[in-house]
mmCIF file of C-alpha atoms and ligand atoms in Angstrom:
data_model
loop_
_atom_site.group_PDB
_atom_site.id
_atom_site.type_symbol
_atom_site.label_atom_id
_atom_site.label_comp_id
_atom_site.label_asym_id
_atom_site.label_seq_id
_atom_site.Cartn_x
_atom_site.Cartn_y
_atom_site.Cartn_z
ATOM 1 C CA MET A 245 -85.145 98.621 -160.871
ATOM 2 C CA SER A 246 -85.189 102.255 -159.835
ATOM 3 C CA PRO A 247 -82.277 104.332 -161.170
ATOM 4 C CA SER A 248 -80.820 104.619 -157.668
ATOM 5 C CA ALA A 249 -81.140 100.916 -156.737
ATOM 6 C CA THR A 250 -77.923 98.891 -156.640
ATOM 7 C CA GLN A 251 -77.540 95.504 -158.353
ATOM 8 C CA SER A 252 -77.628 93.699 -155.004
ATOM 9 C CA GLU A 253 -80.860 95.494 -154.086
ATOM 10 C CA ALA A 254 -82.300 94.355 -157.406
ATOM 11 C CA ASP A 255 -81.179 90.778 -156.693
ATOM 12 C CA LEU A 256 -82.819 90.951 -153.256
ATOM 13 C CA ALA A 257 -86.053 92.260 -154.765
ATOM 14 C CA MET A 258 -85.993 89.579 -157.425
ATOM 15 C CA HIS A 259 -85.590 86.852 -154.816
ATOM 16 C CA ALA A 260 -88.060 88.285 -152.256
ATOM 17 C CA GLY A 261 -90.028 85.432 -150.715
ATOM 18 C CA VAL A 262 -87.861 82.781 -152.376
ATOM 19 C CA PRO A 263 -86.004 80.527 -149.907
ATOM 20 C CA GLU A 264 -82.259 81.117 -150.126
ATOM 21 C CA SER A 265 -81.589 77.498 -151.164
ATOM 22 C CA GLN A 266 -83.678 78.005 -154.295
ATOM 23 C CA GLN A 267 -82.216 81.300 -155.461
ATOM 24 C CA THR A 268 -79.868 81.545 -158.406
ATOM 25 C CA PRO A 269 -77.704 84.581 -157.712
ATOM 26 C CA ALA A 270 -75.917 86.010 -160.719
ATOM 27 C CA ASN A 271 -72.534 85.169 -159.235
ATOM 28 C CA THR A 272 -73.275 81.434 -158.780
ATOM 29 C CA SER A 273 -70.385 79.382 -160.104
ATOM 30 C CA HIS A 274 -70.681 77.507 -163.376
ATOM 31 C CA THR A 275 -70.436 74.219 -161.456
ATOM 32 C CA ALA A 276 -73.309 75.136 -159.139
ATOM 33 C CA LEU A 277 -75.476 76.218 -162.064
ATOM 34 C CA PHE A 278 -75.305 72.700 -163.496
ATOM 35 C CA SER A 279 -75.363 70.801 -160.208
ATOM 36 C CA LEU A 280 -78.221 68.610 -158.955
ATOM 37 C CA THR A 281 -76.642 68.083 -155.529
ATOM 38 C CA LYS A 282 -79.173 67.367 -152.756
ATOM 39 C CA LYS A 283 -81.917 66.925 -155.312
ATOM 40 C CA THR A 284 -83.862 63.793 -156.284
ATOM 41 C CA VAL A 285 -85.063 63.339 -159.859
ATOM 42 C CA ALA A 286 -87.539 60.743 -161.150
ATOM 43 C CA ILE A 287 -87.162 59.410 -164.701
ATOM 44 C CA THR A 288 -89.925 57.506 -166.484
ATOM 45 C CA GLY A 289 -88.813 55.176 -169.246
ATOM 46 C CA GLY A 290 -85.751 54.859 -167.023
ATOM 47 C CA GLY A 291 -85.402 51.133 -167.614
ATOM 48 C CA ARG A 292 -83.500 51.390 -170.885
ATOM 49 C CA GLY A 293 -82.632 53.572 -173.873
ATOM 50 C CA LEU A 294 -82.573 57.338 -173.447
ATOM 51 C CA GLY A 295 -84.100 57.238 -169.947
ATOM 52 C CA ILE A 296 -81.435 55.052 -168.367
ATOM 53 C CA THR A 297 -78.681 57.142 -170.003
ATOM 54 C CA LEU A 298 -80.204 60.326 -168.563
ATOM 55 C CA ALA A 299 -80.342 58.603 -165.151
ATOM 56 C CA GLY A 300 -76.559 58.290 -165.375
ATOM 57 C CA ALA A 301 -76.291 61.972 -166.257
ATOM 58 C CA VAL A 302 -78.321 62.992 -163.193
ATOM 59 C CA LEU A 303 -76.026 60.900 -160.963
ATOM 60 C CA GLU A 304 -72.982 62.508 -162.596
ATOM 61 C CA ALA A 305 -74.504 65.929 -161.805
ATOM 62 C CA GLY A 306 -74.712 64.900 -158.141
ATOM 63 C CA GLY A 307 -78.439 64.119 -158.040
ATOM 64 C CA HIS A 308 -80.242 61.115 -156.588
ATOM 65 C CA VAL A 309 -82.286 59.092 -159.071
ATOM 66 C CA ALA A 310 -85.546 57.123 -159.065
ATOM 67 C CA CYS A 311 -86.207 55.268 -162.326
ATOM 68 C CA LEU A 312 -89.724 54.176 -163.340
ATOM 69 C CA ASP A 313 -90.516 51.873 -166.212
ATOM 70 C CA ILE A 314 -93.053 49.301 -167.284
ATOM 71 C CA LEU A 315 -90.212 46.775 -167.681
ATOM 72 C CA PRO A 316 -89.968 44.312 -164.760
ATOM 73 C CA GLU A 317 -86.215 44.963 -164.538
ATOM 74 C CA PRO A 318 -83.980 47.665 -165.994
ATOM 75 C CA ALA A 319 -81.417 46.781 -168.702
ATOM 76 C CA ALA A 320 -78.836 44.749 -166.783
ATOM 77 C CA ALA A 321 -75.511 46.172 -167.992
ATOM 78 C CA GLU A 322 -76.604 49.819 -167.851
ATOM 79 C CA TRP A 323 -78.168 49.358 -164.420
ATOM 80 C CA ALA A 324 -75.021 47.740 -163.040
ATOM 81 C CA ALA A 325 -73.040 50.758 -164.271
ATOM 82 C CA LEU A 326 -75.511 53.153 -162.608
ATOM 83 C CA GLN A 327 -75.280 51.228 -159.344
ATOM 84 C CA LYS A 328 -71.494 51.530 -159.454
ATOM 85 C CA THR A 329 -71.669 55.298 -160.023
ATOM 86 C CA ALA A 330 -74.288 55.771 -157.304
ATOM 87 C CA LYS A 331 -72.313 53.739 -154.784
ATOM 88 C CA ALA A 332 -69.053 55.537 -155.538
ATOM 89 C CA SER A 333 -70.755 58.926 -155.098
ATOM 90 C CA GLY A 334 -72.957 58.028 -152.114
ATOM 91 C CA LEU A 335 -76.125 58.749 -154.104
ATOM 92 C CA GLY A 336 -79.548 57.124 -153.976
ATOM 93 C CA LEU A 337 -80.704 55.002 -156.926
ATOM 94 C CA SER A 338 -84.011 53.115 -157.010
ATOM 95 C CA TYR A 339 -86.086 51.298 -159.598
ATOM 96 C CA HIS A 340 -89.892 51.247 -159.583
ATOM 97 C CA ARG A 341 -91.962 49.184 -161.964
ATOM 98 C CA ALA A 342 -94.854 51.408 -163.062
ATOM 99 C CA ASP A 343 -97.137 51.993 -166.002
ATOM 100 C CA VAL A 344 -97.377 55.736 -166.608
ATOM 101 C CA THR A 345 -100.971 55.331 -167.799
ATOM 102 C CA ASP A 346 -102.112 53.823 -164.481
ATOM 103 C CA GLU A 347 -102.742 56.945 -162.417
ATOM 104 C CA ALA A 348 -103.377 55.273 -159.078
ATOM 105 C CA ALA A 349 -100.195 53.196 -159.314
ATOM 106 C CA LEU A 350 -98.168 56.163 -160.561
ATOM 107 C CA ALA A 351 -99.386 58.382 -157.701
ATOM 108 C CA GLY A 352 -98.309 55.646 -155.257
ATOM 109 C CA VAL A 353 -94.839 55.485 -156.799
ATOM 110 C CA PHE A 354 -94.420 59.269 -156.554
ATOM 111 C CA ASP A 355 -95.375 59.046 -152.858
ATOM 112 C CA GLU A 356 -92.683 56.359 -152.414
ATOM 113 C CA ILE A 357 -90.113 58.512 -154.205
ATOM 114 C CA ASP A 358 -91.084 61.498 -152.046
ATOM 115 C CA ALA A 359 -90.503 59.410 -148.900
ATOM 116 C CA GLU A 360 -87.185 58.022 -150.260
ATOM 117 C CA SER A 361 -86.036 61.552 -151.093
ATOM 118 C CA ALA A 362 -86.870 62.832 -147.620
ATOM 119 C CA ALA A 363 -84.931 59.932 -146.069
ATOM 120 C CA LEU A 364 -81.922 60.799 -148.261
ATOM 121 C CA GLY A 365 -82.086 64.466 -147.240
ATOM 122 C CA ALA A 366 -82.429 65.296 -150.953
ATOM 123 C CA PRO A 367 -85.944 66.635 -151.585
ATOM 124 C CA PHE A 368 -87.788 65.519 -154.683
ATOM 125 C CA TYR A 369 -86.915 68.186 -157.250
ATOM 126 C CA GLY A 370 -88.331 67.112 -160.581
ATOM 127 C CA CYS A 371 -88.640 64.569 -163.304
ATOM 128 C CA ILE A 372 -87.841 63.600 -166.838
ATOM 129 C CA ALA A 373 -90.911 62.116 -168.548
ATOM 130 C CA CYS A 374 -89.174 59.865 -171.044
ATOM 131 C CA ALA A 375 -91.474 56.825 -171.352
ATOM 132 C CA GLY A 376 -92.822 56.602 -174.861
ATOM 133 C CA ILE A 377 -93.790 54.246 -177.651
ATOM 134 C CA GLN A 378 -93.629 54.393 -181.427
ATOM 135 C CA GLN A 379 -95.407 52.561 -184.241
ATOM 136 C CA LYS A 380 -95.083 52.707 -188.009
ATOM 137 C CA VAL A 381 -98.425 52.199 -189.780
ATOM 138 C CA THR A 382 -99.856 54.059 -192.772
ATOM 139 C CA ALA A 383 -102.597 56.562 -191.882
ATOM 140 C CA LEU A 384 -105.055 54.906 -194.273
ATOM 141 C CA GLU A 385 -104.712 51.661 -192.322
ATOM 142 C CA TYR A 386 -104.133 52.999 -188.783
ATOM 143 C CA PRO A 387 -106.364 51.055 -186.349
ATOM 144 C CA GLN A 388 -108.200 53.314 -183.921
ATOM 145 C CA ALA A 389 -107.112 51.221 -180.940
ATOM 146 C CA ASP A 390 -103.432 51.622 -181.868
ATOM 147 C CA PHE A 391 -103.799 55.357 -182.473
ATOM 148 C CA GLU A 392 -105.394 55.732 -179.045
ATOM 149 C CA ARG A 393 -102.748 53.543 -177.363
ATOM 150 C CA ILE A 394 -99.975 55.822 -178.638
ATOM 151 C CA GLN A 395 -101.795 58.902 -177.307
ATOM 152 C CA ARG A 396 -102.463 57.157 -173.981
ATOM 153 C CA VAL A 397 -98.797 56.343 -173.330
ATOM 154 C CA ASN A 398 -97.103 59.357 -174.940
ATOM 155 C CA VAL A 399 -99.603 62.088 -174.043
ATOM 156 C CA THR A 400 -101.661 60.918 -171.052
ATOM 157 C CA GLY A 401 -98.599 59.180 -169.566
ATOM 158 C CA ALA A 402 -96.494 62.360 -169.846
ATOM 159 C CA PHE A 403 -99.336 64.407 -168.375
ATOM 160 C CA LEU A 404 -99.851 62.084 -165.393
ATOM 161 C CA THR A 405 -96.100 62.031 -164.758
ATOM 162 C CA ALA A 406 -95.955 65.836 -164.756
ATOM 163 C CA LYS A 407 -99.110 66.087 -162.650
ATOM 164 C CA HIS A 408 -97.894 63.777 -159.890
ATOM 165 C CA ALA A 409 -94.386 65.212 -159.915
ATOM 166 C CA ALA A 410 -95.894 68.695 -159.556
ATOM 167 C CA ARG A 411 -98.230 67.591 -156.762
ATOM 168 C CA VAL A 412 -95.233 66.428 -154.711
ATOM 169 C CA LEU A 413 -93.346 69.666 -155.470
ATOM 170 C CA VAL A 414 -96.326 71.821 -154.462
ATOM 171 C CA LYS A 415 -96.888 69.801 -151.270
ATOM 172 C CA ASN A 416 -93.226 70.270 -150.287
ATOM 173 C CA GLY A 417 -92.970 73.883 -151.469
ATOM 174 C CA VAL A 418 -90.101 73.009 -153.836
ATOM 175 C CA ARG A 419 -89.618 75.136 -156.958
ATOM 176 C CA GLY A 420 -88.588 72.258 -159.195
ATOM 177 C CA SER A 421 -88.109 71.449 -162.854
ATOM 178 C CA ILE A 422 -90.043 69.100 -165.128
ATOM 179 C CA VAL A 423 -88.615 67.954 -168.451
ATOM 180 C CA LEU A 424 -90.919 66.284 -170.959
ATOM 181 C CA ILE A 425 -89.204 64.307 -173.712
ATOM 182 C CA ALA A 426 -90.984 65.288 -176.915
ATOM 183 C CA SER A 427 -89.389 64.901 -180.360
ATOM 184 C CA MET A 428 -88.522 66.877 -183.460
ATOM 185 C CA SER A 429 -91.479 64.879 -184.837
ATOM 186 C CA GLY A 430 -93.709 67.261 -182.864
ATOM 187 C CA GLN A 431 -92.716 69.949 -185.363
ATOM 188 C CA VAL A 432 -91.923 68.164 -188.616
ATOM 189 C CA ALA A 433 -93.309 65.126 -190.415
ATOM 190 C CA ASN A 434 -90.398 62.725 -190.807
ATOM 191 C CA ARG A 435 -89.750 61.968 -194.449
ATOM 192 C CA GLY A 436 -90.261 58.276 -195.162
ATOM 193 C CA LEU A 437 -91.927 57.494 -191.831
ATOM 194 C CA THR A 438 -95.640 56.710 -191.564
ATOM 195 C CA CYS A 439 -96.038 57.571 -187.894
ATOM 196 C CA THR A 440 -99.026 59.915 -187.690
ATOM 197 C CA ALA A 441 -100.055 58.789 -184.201
ATOM 198 C CA TYR A 442 -96.546 59.272 -182.786
ATOM 199 C CA ASN A 443 -96.041 62.653 -184.436
ATOM 200 C CA THR A 444 -99.447 63.825 -183.219
ATOM 201 C CA SER A 445 -98.574 62.730 -179.687
ATOM 202 C CA LYS A 446 -95.265 64.601 -179.650
ATOM 203 C CA ALA A 447 -96.884 67.838 -180.888
ATOM 204 C CA ALA A 448 -99.372 67.423 -178.032
ATOM 205 C CA VAL A 449 -96.526 67.050 -175.530
ATOM 206 C CA GLN A 450 -94.981 70.317 -176.754
ATOM 207 C CA GLN A 451 -98.268 72.178 -176.289
ATOM 208 C CA MET A 452 -98.858 70.452 -172.931
ATOM 209 C CA CYS A 453 -95.519 71.872 -171.812
ATOM 210 C CA ARG A 454 -96.574 75.444 -172.590
ATOM 211 C CA SER A 455 -99.911 74.974 -170.811
ATOM 212 C CA LEU A 456 -98.356 73.473 -167.682
ATOM 213 C CA ALA A 457 -95.638 76.144 -167.618
ATOM 214 C CA GLN A 458 -98.371 78.773 -167.732
ATOM 215 C CA GLU A 459 -100.222 77.178 -164.788
ATOM 216 C CA TRP A 460 -97.304 76.295 -162.536
ATOM 217 C CA GLY A 461 -94.757 79.099 -163.064
ATOM 218 C CA HIS A 462 -96.501 81.374 -160.612
ATOM 219 C CA PRO A 463 -97.097 80.933 -157.724
ATOM 220 C CA TYR A 464 -95.359 77.545 -157.524
ATOM 221 C CA GLY A 465 -92.125 78.368 -159.324
ATOM 222 C CA ILE A 466 -92.230 75.024 -161.132
ATOM 223 C CA ARG A 467 -90.585 75.095 -164.561
ATOM 224 C CA VAL A 468 -91.725 72.860 -167.412
ATOM 225 C CA ASN A 469 -89.781 72.463 -170.660
ATOM 226 C CA THR A 470 -89.608 69.938 -173.484
ATOM 227 C CA LEU A 471 -86.461 68.357 -174.865
ATOM 228 C CA SER A 472 -87.020 67.345 -178.489
ATOM 229 C CA PRO A 473 -84.491 64.862 -179.842
ATOM 230 C CA GLY A 474 -83.852 64.044 -183.454
ATOM 231 C CA TYR A 475 -83.040 60.475 -184.482
ATOM 232 C CA ILE A 476 -81.308 58.493 -181.733
ATOM 233 C CA ARG A 477 -80.057 54.933 -182.108
ATOM 234 C CA THR A 478 -82.014 53.070 -179.399
ATOM 235 C CA ALA A 479 -84.220 49.954 -179.305
ATOM 236 C CA MET A 480 -87.082 52.177 -180.521
ATOM 237 C CA THR A 481 -85.323 53.208 -183.746
ATOM 238 C CA ASP A 482 -83.718 49.774 -184.153
ATOM 239 C CA ASP A 483 -87.266 48.371 -184.364
ATOM 240 C CA LEU A 484 -88.156 50.892 -187.097
ATOM 241 C CA LEU A 485 -84.968 50.185 -189.050
ATOM 242 C CA ALA A 486 -85.499 46.436 -188.777
ATOM 243 C CA THR A 487 -88.715 46.729 -190.795
ATOM 244 C CA ALA A 488 -87.467 49.451 -193.165
ATOM 245 C CA PRO A 489 -83.647 49.533 -193.447
ATOM 246 C CA GLU A 490 -83.861 52.090 -196.282
ATOM 247 C CA LEU A 491 -84.876 54.670 -193.657
ATOM 248 C CA GLU A 492 -81.319 55.068 -192.426
ATOM 249 C CA LYS A 493 -80.273 56.552 -195.778
ATOM 250 C CA ILE A 494 -83.181 59.044 -195.643
ATOM 251 C CA TRP A 495 -82.327 59.988 -192.053
ATOM 252 C CA MET A 496 -78.650 60.444 -192.896
ATOM 253 C CA ALA A 497 -79.594 62.769 -195.769
ATOM 254 C CA GLY A 498 -80.832 65.254 -193.150
ATOM 255 C CA ALA A 499 -77.976 64.707 -190.725
ATOM 256 C CA LEU A 500 -75.999 67.958 -190.942
ATOM 257 C CA LEU A 501 -73.336 66.524 -188.635
ATOM 258 C CA ASN A 502 -73.163 63.330 -190.718
ATOM 259 C CA ARG A 503 -74.361 61.069 -187.913
ATOM 260 C CA LEU A 504 -77.483 60.043 -186.047
ATOM 261 C CA GLY A 505 -77.763 60.825 -182.357
ATOM 262 C CA ALA A 506 -76.671 58.658 -179.438
ATOM 263 C CA PRO A 507 -78.449 58.728 -176.054
ATOM 264 C CA GLU A 508 -75.351 60.413 -174.604
ATOM 265 C CA ASP A 509 -75.957 63.469 -176.823
ATOM 266 C CA PHE A 510 -78.895 64.352 -174.554
ATOM 267 C CA LYS A 511 -77.120 64.220 -171.197
ATOM 268 C CA ALA A 512 -76.006 67.859 -171.155
ATOM 269 C CA PRO A 513 -79.288 69.245 -172.588
ATOM 270 C CA ALA A 514 -81.337 67.317 -169.985
ATOM 271 C CA ILE A 515 -79.112 68.422 -167.102
ATOM 272 C CA PHE A 516 -79.285 72.015 -168.339
ATOM 273 C CA LEU A 517 -83.115 71.936 -168.353
ATOM 274 C CA LEU A 518 -83.279 70.376 -164.889
ATOM 275 C CA SER A 519 -80.607 72.443 -163.181
ATOM 276 C CA PRO A 520 -80.555 76.005 -161.815
ATOM 277 C CA GLY A 521 -78.611 76.987 -164.965
ATOM 278 C CA SER A 522 -81.922 77.233 -166.812
ATOM 279 C CA SER A 523 -83.811 78.950 -163.984
ATOM 280 C CA PHE A 524 -85.290 81.627 -166.294
ATOM 281 C CA MET A 525 -86.467 79.073 -168.839
ATOM 282 C CA THR A 526 -89.957 77.611 -168.858
ATOM 283 C CA GLY A 527 -92.553 76.707 -171.478
ATOM 284 C CA ALA A 528 -89.723 76.282 -173.982
ATOM 285 C CA ASP A 529 -88.673 73.537 -176.358
ATOM 286 C CA LEU A 530 -85.005 72.614 -176.678
ATOM 287 C CA ARG A 531 -84.559 70.813 -179.985
ATOM 288 C CA VAL A 532 -81.393 68.720 -180.259
ATOM 289 C CA ASP A 533 -81.486 67.040 -183.656
ATOM 290 C CA GLY A 534 -78.045 67.228 -185.264
ATOM 291 C CA GLY A 535 -79.411 69.972 -187.499
ATOM 292 C CA HIS A 536 -82.106 67.789 -189.025
ATOM 293 C CA CYS A 537 -84.879 70.403 -188.908
ATOM 294 C CA ALA A 538 -82.587 73.149 -190.189
ATOM 295 C CA SER A 539 -82.492 71.825 -193.741
ATOM 296 C CA ALA A 540 -85.292 70.948 -196.150
HETATM 297 P P1 NAP B 772 -87.081 52.907 -175.663
HETATM 298 O O1 NAP B 772 -85.693 52.369 -175.739
HETATM 299 O O2 NAP B 772 -88.200 52.091 -176.225
HETATM 300 O O3 NAP B 772 -87.376 53.284 -174.144
HETATM 301 C C1 NAP B 772 -88.646 53.719 -173.715
HETATM 302 C C2 NAP B 772 -88.965 53.019 -172.399
HETATM 303 O O4 NAP B 772 -90.294 53.443 -171.979
HETATM 304 C C3 NAP B 772 -89.024 51.496 -172.572
HETATM 305 O O5 NAP B 772 -88.380 50.848 -171.506
HETATM 306 C C4 NAP B 772 -90.512 51.235 -172.563
HETATM 307 O O6 NAP B 772 -90.881 49.941 -172.157
HETATM 308 C C5 NAP B 772 -90.982 52.272 -171.553
HETATM 309 N N1 NAP B 772 -92.429 52.402 -171.575
HETATM 310 C C6 NAP B 772 -93.258 52.207 -172.640
HETATM 311 N N2 NAP B 772 -94.528 52.343 -172.245
HETATM 312 C C7 NAP B 772 -94.520 52.611 -170.919
HETATM 313 C C8 NAP B 772 -95.523 52.828 -169.942
HETATM 314 N N3 NAP B 772 -96.824 52.786 -170.249
HETATM 315 N N4 NAP B 772 -95.160 53.085 -168.674
HETATM 316 C C9 NAP B 772 -93.856 53.111 -168.335
HETATM 317 N N5 NAP B 772 -92.856 52.899 -169.202
HETATM 318 C C10 NAP B 772 -93.184 52.649 -170.480
HETATM 319 O O7 NAP B 772 -87.184 54.315 -176.393
HETATM 320 P P2 NAP B 772 -86.160 55.538 -176.456
HETATM 321 O O8 NAP B 772 -85.672 55.622 -177.842
HETATM 322 O O9 NAP B 772 -85.203 55.491 -175.312
HETATM 323 O O10 NAP B 772 -87.187 56.731 -176.266
HETATM 324 C C11 NAP B 772 -87.312 57.458 -175.053
HETATM 325 C C12 NAP B 772 -88.123 58.708 -175.327
HETATM 326 O O11 NAP B 772 -87.450 59.501 -176.311
HETATM 327 C C13 NAP B 772 -89.520 58.435 -175.895
HETATM 328 O O12 NAP B 772 -90.450 59.342 -175.333
HETATM 329 C C14 NAP B 772 -89.346 58.709 -177.379
HETATM 330 O O13 NAP B 772 -90.552 59.057 -177.992
HETATM 331 C C15 NAP B 772 -88.342 59.841 -177.334
HETATM 332 N N6 NAP B 772 -87.623 60.015 -178.595
HETATM 333 C C16 NAP B 772 -86.867 58.997 -179.094
HETATM 334 C C17 NAP B 772 -86.206 59.193 -180.309
HETATM 335 C C18 NAP B 772 -85.369 58.119 -180.933
HETATM 336 O O14 NAP B 772 -84.925 58.331 -182.070
HETATM 337 N N7 NAP B 772 -85.106 57.012 -180.252
HETATM 338 C C19 NAP B 772 -86.308 60.420 -180.974
HETATM 339 C C20 NAP B 772 -87.086 61.420 -180.428
HETATM 340 C C21 NAP B 772 -87.742 61.207 -179.234
HETATM 341 P P3 NAP B 772 -91.193 48.855 -173.321
HETATM 342 O O15 NAP B 772 -89.862 48.439 -173.843
HETATM 343 O O16 NAP B 772 -91.917 47.750 -172.613
HETATM 344 O O17 NAP B 772 -92.045 49.545 -174.358
#
């Protein structure tokens, strides 16, 4: 900014070439910064667990939601609650059965979501890539096929989700936001857990985020960030605890807030990463782990 330029001139220069609807002026209200109004967001792994909870958060932020999951049907009680919220708010909510590792099928689902979004008058704006799998096996015994399966779902699946979300955004000229669900396990090796394949996959997702952010920030204006949870009580962790109940004690030893996470703890962080409130943030990792990684 030249010494003589006013703040509004600087704002105009900053937003040159950016459609007005996609600008984030400094004086935007707090509510608008965290709003997803007139935006459609796709969520993989949206059939249960963290994904279906984040679907509720997007609806609460005023966004339309398309859930994708390999499950034939979403979890009944949670889905009924989402339908109630969507109906009360006049928002779109759809469920698509899809395997994130099947590129042709996934591309078809993103085309459907694009068409649904256009019909709703709420352009496709981004996604949360939340589908993921976990497995506890010692590294000395880890079967190659299982190791590769974890990478295929957690890494290739996240990549294909981001790729097809970005292709729709680029086609429509929308400067959207992509959130990849990684894990604190991308940065630390969880004490007591023999999950080398999973941890490797989550580190890959964090690096994928930086690479995609580097490619898509300019000229497309597409932001890509990871959200890295700590331990959350979901079906995934229930399965781990069922085979090794002693793990809970180890996990609690690192819980600086004296509790494990709940899916609801990630609603605000996910909405922040999607919404205009984080418009200057890309290629970053937001770790939300109840302090777990802060102590040895
Ligand atoms: P979850 O309850 O098992 O939910 C994951 C969903 O993804 C399931 O419905 C699962 O279906 C689905 N899925 C699996 N493979 C898929 C595929 N190929 N295509 C489409 N959908 C597929 O797990 P969660 O705890 O909510 O985890 C959600 C995300 O958070 C994962 O990426 C996980 O790694 C991450 N995370 C979880 C924790 C935690 O403590 N829970 C911590 C850090 C990060 P199936 O049931 O058929 O497998």
